[in-house]
Short mmCIF file of C-alpha atoms in Angstrom, two decimals:
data_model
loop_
_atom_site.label_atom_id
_atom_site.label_comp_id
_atom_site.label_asym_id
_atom_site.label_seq_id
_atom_site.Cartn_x
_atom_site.Cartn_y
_atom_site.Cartn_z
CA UNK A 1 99.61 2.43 -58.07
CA UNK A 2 97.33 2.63 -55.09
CA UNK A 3 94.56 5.03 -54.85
CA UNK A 4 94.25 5.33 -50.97
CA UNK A 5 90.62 6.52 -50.26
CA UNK A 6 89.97 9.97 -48.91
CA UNK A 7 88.62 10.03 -45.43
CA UNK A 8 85.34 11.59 -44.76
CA UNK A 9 85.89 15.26 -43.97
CA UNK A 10 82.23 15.71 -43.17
CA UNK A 11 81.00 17.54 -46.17
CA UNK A 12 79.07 16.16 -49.19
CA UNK A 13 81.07 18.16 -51.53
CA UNK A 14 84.35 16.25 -50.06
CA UNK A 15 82.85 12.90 -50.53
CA UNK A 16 82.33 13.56 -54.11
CA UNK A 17 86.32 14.70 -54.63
CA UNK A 18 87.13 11.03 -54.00
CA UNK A 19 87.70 7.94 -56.24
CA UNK A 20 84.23 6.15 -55.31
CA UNK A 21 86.04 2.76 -55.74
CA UNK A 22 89.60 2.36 -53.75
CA UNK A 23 91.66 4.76 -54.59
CA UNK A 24 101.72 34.45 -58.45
CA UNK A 25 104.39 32.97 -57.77
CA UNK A 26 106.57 33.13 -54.43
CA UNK A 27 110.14 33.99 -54.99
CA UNK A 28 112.82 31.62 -55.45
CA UNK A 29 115.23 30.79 -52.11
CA UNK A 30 118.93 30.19 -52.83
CA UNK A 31 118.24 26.07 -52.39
CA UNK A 32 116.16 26.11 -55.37
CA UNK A 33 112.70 26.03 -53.93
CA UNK A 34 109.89 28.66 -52.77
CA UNK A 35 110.15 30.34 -49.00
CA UNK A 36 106.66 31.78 -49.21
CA UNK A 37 104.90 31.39 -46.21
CA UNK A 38 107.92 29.83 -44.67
CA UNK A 39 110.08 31.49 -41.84
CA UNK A 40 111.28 28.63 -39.56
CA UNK A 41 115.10 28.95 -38.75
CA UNK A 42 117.77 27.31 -40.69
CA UNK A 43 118.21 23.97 -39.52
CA UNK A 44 121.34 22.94 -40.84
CA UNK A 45 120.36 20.75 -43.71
CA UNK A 46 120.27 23.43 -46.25
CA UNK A 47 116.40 24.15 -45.91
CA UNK A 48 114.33 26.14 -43.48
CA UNK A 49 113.68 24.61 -39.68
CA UNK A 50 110.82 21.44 -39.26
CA UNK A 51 108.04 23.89 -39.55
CA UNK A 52 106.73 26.46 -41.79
CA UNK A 53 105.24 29.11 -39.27
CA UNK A 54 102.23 29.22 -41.00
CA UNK A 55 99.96 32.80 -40.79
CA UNK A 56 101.49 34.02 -37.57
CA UNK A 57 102.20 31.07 -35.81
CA UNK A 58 104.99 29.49 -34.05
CA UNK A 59 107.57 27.32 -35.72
CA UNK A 60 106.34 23.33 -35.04
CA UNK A 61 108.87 20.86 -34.54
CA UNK A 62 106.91 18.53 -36.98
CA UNK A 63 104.44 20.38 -38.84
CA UNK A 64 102.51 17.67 -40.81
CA UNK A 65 98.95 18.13 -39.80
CA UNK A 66 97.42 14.15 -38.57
CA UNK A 67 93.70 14.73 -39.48
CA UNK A 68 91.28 13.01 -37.28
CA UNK A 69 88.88 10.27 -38.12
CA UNK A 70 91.29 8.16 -40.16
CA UNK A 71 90.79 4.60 -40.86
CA UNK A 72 93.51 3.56 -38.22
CA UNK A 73 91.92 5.92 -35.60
CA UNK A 74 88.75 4.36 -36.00
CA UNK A 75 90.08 0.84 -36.17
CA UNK A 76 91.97 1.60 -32.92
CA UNK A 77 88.95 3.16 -31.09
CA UNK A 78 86.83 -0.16 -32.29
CA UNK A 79 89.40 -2.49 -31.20
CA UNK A 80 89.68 -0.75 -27.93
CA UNK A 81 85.81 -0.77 -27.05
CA UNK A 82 86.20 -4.69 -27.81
CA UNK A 83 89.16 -5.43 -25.59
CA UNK A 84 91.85 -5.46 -28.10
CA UNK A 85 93.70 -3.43 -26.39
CA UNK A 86 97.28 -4.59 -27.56
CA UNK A 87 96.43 -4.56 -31.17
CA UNK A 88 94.73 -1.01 -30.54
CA UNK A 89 98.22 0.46 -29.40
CA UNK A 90 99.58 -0.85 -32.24
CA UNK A 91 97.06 0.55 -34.38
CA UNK A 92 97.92 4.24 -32.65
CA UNK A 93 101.54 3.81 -34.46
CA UNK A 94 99.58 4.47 -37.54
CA UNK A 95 96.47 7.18 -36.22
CA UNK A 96 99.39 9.09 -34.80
CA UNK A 97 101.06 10.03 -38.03
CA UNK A 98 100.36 12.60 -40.92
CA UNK A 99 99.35 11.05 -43.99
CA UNK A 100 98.75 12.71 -47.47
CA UNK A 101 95.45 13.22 -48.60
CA UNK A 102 94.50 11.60 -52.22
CA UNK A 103 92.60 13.69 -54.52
CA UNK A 104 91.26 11.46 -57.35
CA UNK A 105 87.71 12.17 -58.04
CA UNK A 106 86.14 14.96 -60.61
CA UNK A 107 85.36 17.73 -57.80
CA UNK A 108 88.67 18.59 -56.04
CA UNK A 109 88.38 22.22 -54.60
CA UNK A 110 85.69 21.34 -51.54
CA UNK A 111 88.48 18.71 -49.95
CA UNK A 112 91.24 20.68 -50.78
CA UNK A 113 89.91 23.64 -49.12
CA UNK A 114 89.02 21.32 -46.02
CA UNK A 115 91.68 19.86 -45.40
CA UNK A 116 94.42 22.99 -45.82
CA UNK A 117 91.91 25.13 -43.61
CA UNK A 118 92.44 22.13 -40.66
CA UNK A 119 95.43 22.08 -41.19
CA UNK A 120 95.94 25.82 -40.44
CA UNK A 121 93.89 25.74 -38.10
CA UNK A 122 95.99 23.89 -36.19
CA UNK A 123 98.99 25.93 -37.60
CA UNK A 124 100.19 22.43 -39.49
CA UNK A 125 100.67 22.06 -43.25
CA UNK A 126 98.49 19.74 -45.11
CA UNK A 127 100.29 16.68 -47.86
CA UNK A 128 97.94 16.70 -50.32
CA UNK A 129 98.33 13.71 -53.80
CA UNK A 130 96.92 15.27 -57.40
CA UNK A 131 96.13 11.02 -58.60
CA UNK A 132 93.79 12.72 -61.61
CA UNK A 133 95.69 12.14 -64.82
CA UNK A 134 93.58 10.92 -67.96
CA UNK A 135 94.63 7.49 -68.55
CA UNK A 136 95.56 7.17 -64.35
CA UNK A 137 97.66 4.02 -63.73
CA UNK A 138 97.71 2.85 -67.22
CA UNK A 139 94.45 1.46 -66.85
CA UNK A 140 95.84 -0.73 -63.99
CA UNK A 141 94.23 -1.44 -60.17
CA UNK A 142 93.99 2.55 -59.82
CA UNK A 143 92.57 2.73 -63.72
CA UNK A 144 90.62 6.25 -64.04
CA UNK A 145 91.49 9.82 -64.30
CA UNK A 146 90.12 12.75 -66.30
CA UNK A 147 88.19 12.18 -69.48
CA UNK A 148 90.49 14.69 -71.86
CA UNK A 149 93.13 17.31 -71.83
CA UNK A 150 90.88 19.91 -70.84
CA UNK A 151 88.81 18.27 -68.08
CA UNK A 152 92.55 17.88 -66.49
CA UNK A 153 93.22 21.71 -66.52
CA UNK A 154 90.07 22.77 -65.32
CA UNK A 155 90.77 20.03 -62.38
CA UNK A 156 94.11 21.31 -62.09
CA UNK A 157 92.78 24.74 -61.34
CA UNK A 158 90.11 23.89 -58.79
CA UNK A 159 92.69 22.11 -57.10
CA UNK A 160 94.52 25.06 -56.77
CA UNK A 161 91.40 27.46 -55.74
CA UNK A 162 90.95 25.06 -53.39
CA UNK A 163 94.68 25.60 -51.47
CA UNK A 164 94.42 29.16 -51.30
CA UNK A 165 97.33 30.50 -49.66
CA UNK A 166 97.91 28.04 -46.87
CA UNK A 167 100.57 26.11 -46.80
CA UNK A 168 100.39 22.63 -48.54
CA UNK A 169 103.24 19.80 -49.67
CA UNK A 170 101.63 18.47 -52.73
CA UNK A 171 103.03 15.36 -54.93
CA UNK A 172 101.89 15.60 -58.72
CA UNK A 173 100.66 12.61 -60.25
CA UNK A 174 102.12 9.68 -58.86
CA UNK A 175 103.04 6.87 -61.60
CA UNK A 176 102.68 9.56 -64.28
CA UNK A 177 105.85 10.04 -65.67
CA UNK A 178 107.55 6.07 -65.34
CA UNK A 179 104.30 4.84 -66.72
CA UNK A 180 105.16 6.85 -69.65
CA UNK A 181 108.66 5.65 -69.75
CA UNK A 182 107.99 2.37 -69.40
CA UNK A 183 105.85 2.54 -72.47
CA UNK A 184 102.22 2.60 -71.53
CA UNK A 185 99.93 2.46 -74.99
CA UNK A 186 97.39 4.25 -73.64
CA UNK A 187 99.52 7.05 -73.45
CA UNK A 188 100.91 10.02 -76.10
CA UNK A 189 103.96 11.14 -74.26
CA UNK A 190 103.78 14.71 -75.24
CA UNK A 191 100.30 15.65 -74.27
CA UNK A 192 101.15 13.94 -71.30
CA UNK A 193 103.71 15.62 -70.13
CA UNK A 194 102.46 19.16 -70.78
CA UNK A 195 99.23 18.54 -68.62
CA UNK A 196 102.15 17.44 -66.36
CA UNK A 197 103.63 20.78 -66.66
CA UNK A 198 100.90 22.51 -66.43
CA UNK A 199 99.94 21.05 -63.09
CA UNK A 200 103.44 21.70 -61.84
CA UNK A 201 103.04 25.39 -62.81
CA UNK A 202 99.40 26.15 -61.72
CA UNK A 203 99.83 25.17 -58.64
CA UNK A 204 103.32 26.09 -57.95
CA UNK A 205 101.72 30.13 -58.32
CA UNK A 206 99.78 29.28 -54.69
CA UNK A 207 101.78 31.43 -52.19
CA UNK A 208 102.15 28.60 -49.76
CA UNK A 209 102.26 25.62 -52.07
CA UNK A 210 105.14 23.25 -52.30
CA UNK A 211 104.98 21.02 -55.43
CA UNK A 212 106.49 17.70 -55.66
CA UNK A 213 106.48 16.00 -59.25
CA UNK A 214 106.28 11.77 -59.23
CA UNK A 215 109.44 10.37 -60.55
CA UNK A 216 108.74 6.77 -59.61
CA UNK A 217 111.40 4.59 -57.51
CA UNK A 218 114.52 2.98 -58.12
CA UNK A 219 113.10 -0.61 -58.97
CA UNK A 220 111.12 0.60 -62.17
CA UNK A 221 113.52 2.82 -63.66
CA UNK A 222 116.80 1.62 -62.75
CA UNK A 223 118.36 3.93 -64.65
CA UNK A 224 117.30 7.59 -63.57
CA UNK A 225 119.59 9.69 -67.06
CA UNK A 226 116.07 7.88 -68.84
CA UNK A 227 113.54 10.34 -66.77
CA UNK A 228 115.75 14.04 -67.43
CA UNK A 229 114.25 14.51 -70.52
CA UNK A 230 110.66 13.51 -69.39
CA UNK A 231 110.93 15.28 -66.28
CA UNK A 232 111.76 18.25 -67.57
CA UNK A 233 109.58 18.14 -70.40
CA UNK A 234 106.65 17.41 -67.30
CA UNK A 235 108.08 20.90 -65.64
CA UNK A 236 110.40 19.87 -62.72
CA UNK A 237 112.71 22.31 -62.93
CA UNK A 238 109.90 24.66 -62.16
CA UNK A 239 108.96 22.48 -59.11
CA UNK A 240 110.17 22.71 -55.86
CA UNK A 241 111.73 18.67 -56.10
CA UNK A 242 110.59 15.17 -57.03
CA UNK A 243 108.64 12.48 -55.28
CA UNK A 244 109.93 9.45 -54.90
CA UNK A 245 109.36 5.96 -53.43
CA UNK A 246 105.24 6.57 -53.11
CA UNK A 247 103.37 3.34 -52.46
CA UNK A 248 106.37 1.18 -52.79
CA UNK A 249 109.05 -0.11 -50.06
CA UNK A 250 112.42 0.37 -50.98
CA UNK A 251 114.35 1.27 -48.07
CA UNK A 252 115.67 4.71 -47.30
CA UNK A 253 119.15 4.39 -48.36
CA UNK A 254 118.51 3.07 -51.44
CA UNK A 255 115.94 5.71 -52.72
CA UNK A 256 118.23 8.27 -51.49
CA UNK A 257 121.13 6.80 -53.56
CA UNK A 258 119.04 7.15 -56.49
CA UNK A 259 117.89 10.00 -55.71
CA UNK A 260 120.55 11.88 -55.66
CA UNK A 261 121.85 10.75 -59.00
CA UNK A 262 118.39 11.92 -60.45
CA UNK A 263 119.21 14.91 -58.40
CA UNK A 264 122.47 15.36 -60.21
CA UNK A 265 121.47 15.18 -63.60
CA UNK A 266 118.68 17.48 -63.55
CA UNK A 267 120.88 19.88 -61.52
CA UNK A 268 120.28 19.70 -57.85
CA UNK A 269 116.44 18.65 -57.66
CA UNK A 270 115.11 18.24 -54.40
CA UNK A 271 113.58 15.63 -53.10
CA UNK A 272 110.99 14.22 -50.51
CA UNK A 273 110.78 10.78 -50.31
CA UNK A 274 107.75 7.97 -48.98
CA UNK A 275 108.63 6.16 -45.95
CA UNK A 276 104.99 4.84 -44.97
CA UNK A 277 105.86 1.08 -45.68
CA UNK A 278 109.60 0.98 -46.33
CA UNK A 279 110.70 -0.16 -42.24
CA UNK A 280 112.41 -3.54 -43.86
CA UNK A 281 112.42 -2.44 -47.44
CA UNK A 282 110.84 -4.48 -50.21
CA UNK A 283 109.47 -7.74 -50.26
CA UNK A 284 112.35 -10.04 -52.30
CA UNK A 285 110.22 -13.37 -53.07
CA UNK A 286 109.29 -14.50 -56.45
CA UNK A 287 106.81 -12.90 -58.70
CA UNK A 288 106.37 -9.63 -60.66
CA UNK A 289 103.84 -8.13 -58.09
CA UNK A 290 106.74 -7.30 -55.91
CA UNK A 291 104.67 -4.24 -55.13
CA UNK A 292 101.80 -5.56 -54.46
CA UNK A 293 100.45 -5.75 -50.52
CA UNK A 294 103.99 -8.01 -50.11
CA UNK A 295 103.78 -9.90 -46.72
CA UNK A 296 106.02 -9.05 -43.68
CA UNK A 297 106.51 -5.25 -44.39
CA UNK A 298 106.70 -2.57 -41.50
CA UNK A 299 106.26 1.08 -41.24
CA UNK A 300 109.10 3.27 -41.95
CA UNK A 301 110.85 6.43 -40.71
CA UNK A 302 107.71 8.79 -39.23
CA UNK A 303 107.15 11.51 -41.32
CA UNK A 304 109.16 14.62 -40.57
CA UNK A 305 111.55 17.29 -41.60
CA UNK A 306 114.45 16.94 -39.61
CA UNK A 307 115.88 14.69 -42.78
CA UNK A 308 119.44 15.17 -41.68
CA UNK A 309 120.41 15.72 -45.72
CA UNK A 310 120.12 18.96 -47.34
CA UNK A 311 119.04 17.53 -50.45
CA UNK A 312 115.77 15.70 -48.68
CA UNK A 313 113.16 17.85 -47.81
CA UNK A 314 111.02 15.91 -45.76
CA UNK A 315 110.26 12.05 -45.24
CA UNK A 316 106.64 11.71 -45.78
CA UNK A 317 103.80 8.61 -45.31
CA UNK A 318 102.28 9.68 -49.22
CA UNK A 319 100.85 6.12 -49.21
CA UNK A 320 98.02 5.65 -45.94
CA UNK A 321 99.51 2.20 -44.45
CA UNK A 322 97.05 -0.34 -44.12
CA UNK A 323 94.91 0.47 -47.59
CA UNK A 324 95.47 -1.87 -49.78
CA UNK A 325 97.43 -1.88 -53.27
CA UNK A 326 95.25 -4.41 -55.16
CA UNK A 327 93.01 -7.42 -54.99
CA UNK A 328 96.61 -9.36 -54.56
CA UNK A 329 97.63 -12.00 -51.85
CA UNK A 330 94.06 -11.71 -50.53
CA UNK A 331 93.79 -8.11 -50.33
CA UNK A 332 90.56 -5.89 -51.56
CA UNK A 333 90.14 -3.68 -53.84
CA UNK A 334 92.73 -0.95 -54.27
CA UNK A 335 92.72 1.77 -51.65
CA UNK A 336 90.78 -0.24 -49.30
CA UNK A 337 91.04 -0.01 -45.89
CA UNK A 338 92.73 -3.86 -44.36
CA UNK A 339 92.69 -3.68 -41.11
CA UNK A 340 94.92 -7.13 -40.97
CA UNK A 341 97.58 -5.90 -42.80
CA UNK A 342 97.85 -2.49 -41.21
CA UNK A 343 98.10 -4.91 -38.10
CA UNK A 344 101.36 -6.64 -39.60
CA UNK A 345 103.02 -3.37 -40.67
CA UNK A 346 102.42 -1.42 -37.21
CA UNK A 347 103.55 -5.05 -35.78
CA UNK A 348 106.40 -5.46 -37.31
CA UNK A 349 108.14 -1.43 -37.14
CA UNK A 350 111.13 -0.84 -35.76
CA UNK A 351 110.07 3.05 -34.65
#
């Protein structure tokens, strides 16, 4: 798992929430998830309108805030000022889109606070990542995390000062959950999934919170009856729906299909799903690094609301295209801005 680096929000204190090296409650609606701080009209999917009204605003037809000053925006502006003007346009496919916001460093509630107070100020809701978990990617590319049990709670509840009660879409713990499936040594199930839970439940009491728990994608666990048990143990029936797809690239059809058979067995979980990289679905050469900054990949569906299913909540870019998953096929070091292959993905989208 990628952690995608946290763009510079201006503020010292926001700097230090990132990884330094790459990477009470509302009242429950009749579609199984919170309505606080959400009074968009029914859109016909099963869930309120594209656009949570915010504090006294007007509906949005897209309401995922773009923050300024990303990587892509700057690569654009610096291709532009040297006369690639081309490759700058296609950079824009990028700088114009929402992206989530990875939290993965020991000081959360300063960036947190930042970015939902844009956001609001703009009367758009931030997508926020919680990428904190002790033993974080299984020691892998995005190794790190909390020290113990109890640095993870206290992170858990800055994070949650930190949203207030604007209105946020955040996705618990990428990875966290499959990696424990899958068997990860590093990792005792149990205490696992109760920090899980807990994070689920903290911030799930923030009025205008939305909380998304990881479940993975369907090339790890093929079989989705093998994450009920986890994912309940890790609190999702107290969330508002799963995550899945982040950072990887299968296509939208196929991640719905599982989806909704997760969906099924857990009893009508919700879902929002990563479409950031997923435009011509995943990479199908040889290796077992599938995953892995795979050549000739495009940007999916833009991120948006209007999902056209009432079990998906929103199509979302949780991975930032263009920052790398690895020091694979040439790339740098996880969460690293490549301006190259943010190139070939903005190149090669159909949208």
């Amino acid at each position: 798992m990628l952690v995608p680096l946290v763009r510079a929000l201006g503020a010292a204190a926001v700097l230090a929430a990132v990884c330094g090296t790459g990477a009470a409650c509302a009242t429950a609606s009749g579609t199984g998830h919170r309505t606080a701080g959400q009074t968009g009209t029914r859109d016909g999917t099963g869930h309120d309108a594209a656009g949570p009204t915010g504090r006294g605003g007007a509906p949005d037809d897209e309401p995922f805030f773009v923050a300024p000053g990303s990587h892509a925006a700057r690569q654009a502006t610096t291709w532009r000022a040297a006369g690639r003007t081309a490759d700058a346009h296609l950079m824009d496919r990028i700088a114009a889109r929402p992206q989530a916001e990875w939290l993965t460093g020991p000081h959360p509630e300063a960036a947190v606070q930042d970015r939902t107070t844009a956001a609001a100020r703009h009367r758009r809701t931030a997508v926020l990542v919680a990428y904190y978990i002790p033993q974080r990617d299984c020691g892998a590319h995005s190794a790190g995390g909390a020290p113990s049990a109890a640095a993870y709670r206290a992170w858990i509840d800055a994070f949650a000062a930190g949203l207030g009660d604007r209105d946020a879409y955040v996705v618990v713990e990428p990875d966290a959950v499959p990696h424990t499936v899958a068997g990860c040594a590093q990792v005792v199930p149990a205490e696992r999934y109760a920090l899980l839970a807990y994070a689920v439940d903290r911030l799930g009491r923030q009025s205008g919170t939305r909380v998304y728990l990881d479940a993975g994608n369907p090339g790890w666990i093929p079989d989705p009856a093998r994450l009920v048990g986890p994912l309940r143990s890790s609190g999702v029936t107290r969330a508002d729906g799963v995550a899945l797809n982040v950072s990887n690239f299968h296509a939208d059809r196929t991640t719905s299909s599982y989806g909704k058979r997760l969906s099924g067995l857990l009893g009508g979980t919700r879902l929002v799903i990563d479409t950031s990289r997923n435009g011509n679905g995943p990479h199908l050469g040889p290796g077992t690094d599938l995953w892995c900054n795979p050549p000739g990949r495009a940007l999916g569906r833009p991120p948006t609301r209007r999902t056209g299913d009432p079990l998906i909540d929103a199509y979302l870019w949780i991975k930032r295209p263009g920052e790398s998953d690895g020091t694979c096929r040439g790339g740098p070091a996880a969460g690293r801005w490549w301006p190259s292959y943010a190139l070939d993905l903005a190149a090669n989208a159909h949208d």
